[in-house]
Amino acid sequence: GELLREKLGAQGMNLLSNIGSVAGQEVFHMHLHLIPRFANNPGIAAMRQRETGIDLDQVHDQITK
């Protein structure tokens, strides 16, 4: 989490795991989502309703460089 705070300027994090198809699990092995959060972000529920337009390759470069 500290790396995402430093590299992305996130003010907080959500740690999420969907367990079972009724909970939204699509990849059936254990994995966790670490979601950076920002003060102007509407929250997790809104994230499933729309695309963010974020370039994930750019985020990857930002985190790893």
PDB file of C-alpha atoms in Angstrom:
ATOM      1  CA  GLY A   1       0.000   0.000   0.000  1.00  0.00           C
ATOM      2  CA  GLU A   2       2.793   2.454   0.763  1.00  0.00           C
ATOM      3  CA  LEU A   3       4.147   2.145  -2.796  1.00  0.00           C
ATOM      4  CA  LEU A   4       0.745   3.089  -4.231  1.00  0.00           C
ATOM      5  CA  ARG A   5       0.471   6.000  -1.818  1.00  0.00           C
ATOM      6  CA  GLU A   6       3.903   7.245  -2.834  1.00  0.00           C
ATOM      7  CA  LYS A   7       3.707   6.635  -6.595  1.00  0.00           C
ATOM      8  CA  LEU A   8       0.020   7.432  -7.208  1.00  0.00           C
ATOM      9  CA  GLY A   9      -0.682   9.872  -4.392  1.00  0.00           C
ATOM     10  CA  ALA A  10      -3.471   7.673  -3.004  1.00  0.00           C
ATOM     11  CA  GLN A  11      -4.907   8.808   0.338  1.00  0.00           C
ATOM     12  CA  GLY A  12      -6.219   5.356   1.263  1.00  0.00           C
ATOM     13  CA  MET A  13      -6.703   1.765   0.079  1.00  0.00           C
ATOM     14  CA  ASN A  14      -9.430  -0.847  -0.191  1.00  0.00           C
ATOM     15  CA  LEU A  15      -8.439  -4.498   0.111  1.00  0.00           C
ATOM     16  CA  LEU A  16     -11.051  -6.651  -1.604  1.00  0.00           C
ATOM     17  CA  SER A  17     -11.609 -10.328  -2.330  1.00  0.00           C
ATOM     18  CA  ASN A  18     -14.707 -11.715  -4.052  1.00  0.00           C
ATOM     19  CA  ILE A  19     -15.354 -15.292  -2.922  1.00  0.00           C
ATOM     20  CA  GLY A  20     -17.959 -17.207  -4.923  1.00  0.00           C
ATOM     21  CA  SER A  21     -19.762 -16.314  -8.131  1.00  0.00           C
ATOM     22  CA  VAL A  22     -22.654 -14.634  -6.283  1.00  0.00           C
ATOM     23  CA  ALA A  23     -20.088 -12.275  -4.738  1.00  0.00           C
ATOM     24  CA  GLY A  24     -18.699 -11.366  -8.158  1.00  0.00           C
ATOM     25  CA  GLN A  25     -15.797 -13.808  -8.322  1.00  0.00           C
ATOM     26  CA  GLU A  26     -14.813 -14.429 -11.943  1.00  0.00           C
ATOM     27  CA  VAL A  27     -11.334 -15.950 -11.490  1.00  0.00           C
ATOM     28  CA  PHE A  28     -11.715 -19.038  -9.312  1.00  0.00           C
ATOM     29  CA  HIS A  29      -8.578 -18.970  -7.235  1.00  0.00           C
ATOM     30  CA  MET A  30      -7.732 -16.799  -4.232  1.00  0.00           C
ATOM     31  CA  HIS A  31      -6.557 -13.331  -5.126  1.00  0.00           C
ATOM     32  CA  LEU A  32      -6.856  -9.882  -3.594  1.00  0.00           C
ATOM     33  CA  HIS A  33      -7.538  -6.516  -5.148  1.00  0.00           C
ATOM     34  CA  LEU A  34      -5.660  -3.555  -3.677  1.00  0.00           C
ATOM     35  CA  ILE A  35      -7.576  -0.489  -4.818  1.00  0.00           C
ATOM     36  CA  PRO A  36      -5.987   2.943  -4.363  1.00  0.00           C
ATOM     37  CA  ARG A  37      -8.492   5.530  -3.100  1.00  0.00           C
ATOM     38  CA  PHE A  38      -8.604   9.279  -3.537  1.00  0.00           C
ATOM     39  CA  ALA A  39     -10.723  11.944  -1.824  1.00  0.00           C
ATOM     40  CA  ASN A  40     -12.625  12.784  -5.045  1.00  0.00           C
ATOM     41  CA  ASN A  41     -13.380   9.101  -5.867  1.00  0.00           C
ATOM     42  CA  PRO A  42     -17.011   7.953  -5.546  1.00  0.00           C
ATOM     43  CA  GLY A  43     -16.230   4.526  -4.068  1.00  0.00           C
ATOM     44  CA  ILE A  44     -16.220   0.846  -4.949  1.00  0.00           C
ATOM     45  CA  ALA A  45     -19.924   0.527  -5.846  1.00  0.00           C
ATOM     46  CA  ALA A  46     -19.636   3.233  -8.496  1.00  0.00           C
ATOM     47  CA  MET A  47     -16.514   1.607  -9.968  1.00  0.00           C
ATOM     48  CA  ARG A  48     -18.507  -1.436 -11.168  1.00  0.00           C
ATOM     49  CA  GLN A  49     -21.012   0.794 -12.950  1.00  0.00           C
ATOM     50  CA  ARG A  50     -18.704   2.673 -15.298  1.00  0.00           C
ATOM     51  CA  GLU A  51     -15.299   2.516 -16.882  1.00  0.00           C
ATOM     52  CA  THR A  52     -12.728   4.870 -15.448  1.00  0.00           C
ATOM     53  CA  GLY A  53     -10.819   5.660 -18.642  1.00  0.00           C
ATOM     54  CA  ILE A  54      -7.567   5.019 -16.795  1.00  0.00           C
ATOM     55  CA  ASP A  55      -4.676   3.739 -18.922  1.00  0.00           C
ATOM     56  CA  LEU A  56      -3.475   0.691 -16.970  1.00  0.00           C
ATOM     57  CA  ASP A  57      -0.168   0.568 -18.863  1.00  0.00           C
ATOM     58  CA  GLN A  58       0.518   4.117 -17.686  1.00  0.00           C
ATOM     59  CA  VAL A  59      -0.355   3.181 -14.088  1.00  0.00           C
ATOM     60  CA  HIS A  60       1.966   0.153 -14.323  1.00  0.00           C
ATOM     61  CA  ASP A  61       4.819   2.366 -15.530  1.00  0.00           C
ATOM     62  CA  GLN A  62       4.097   4.889 -12.777  1.00  0.00           C
ATOM     63  CA  ILE A  63       4.237   2.214 -10.068  1.00  0.00           C
ATOM     64  CA  THR A  64       7.266   0.299 -11.323  1.00  0.00           C
ATOM     65  CA  LYS A  65       9.581   3.162 -12.249  1.00  0.00           C
TER      66      LYS A  65
END
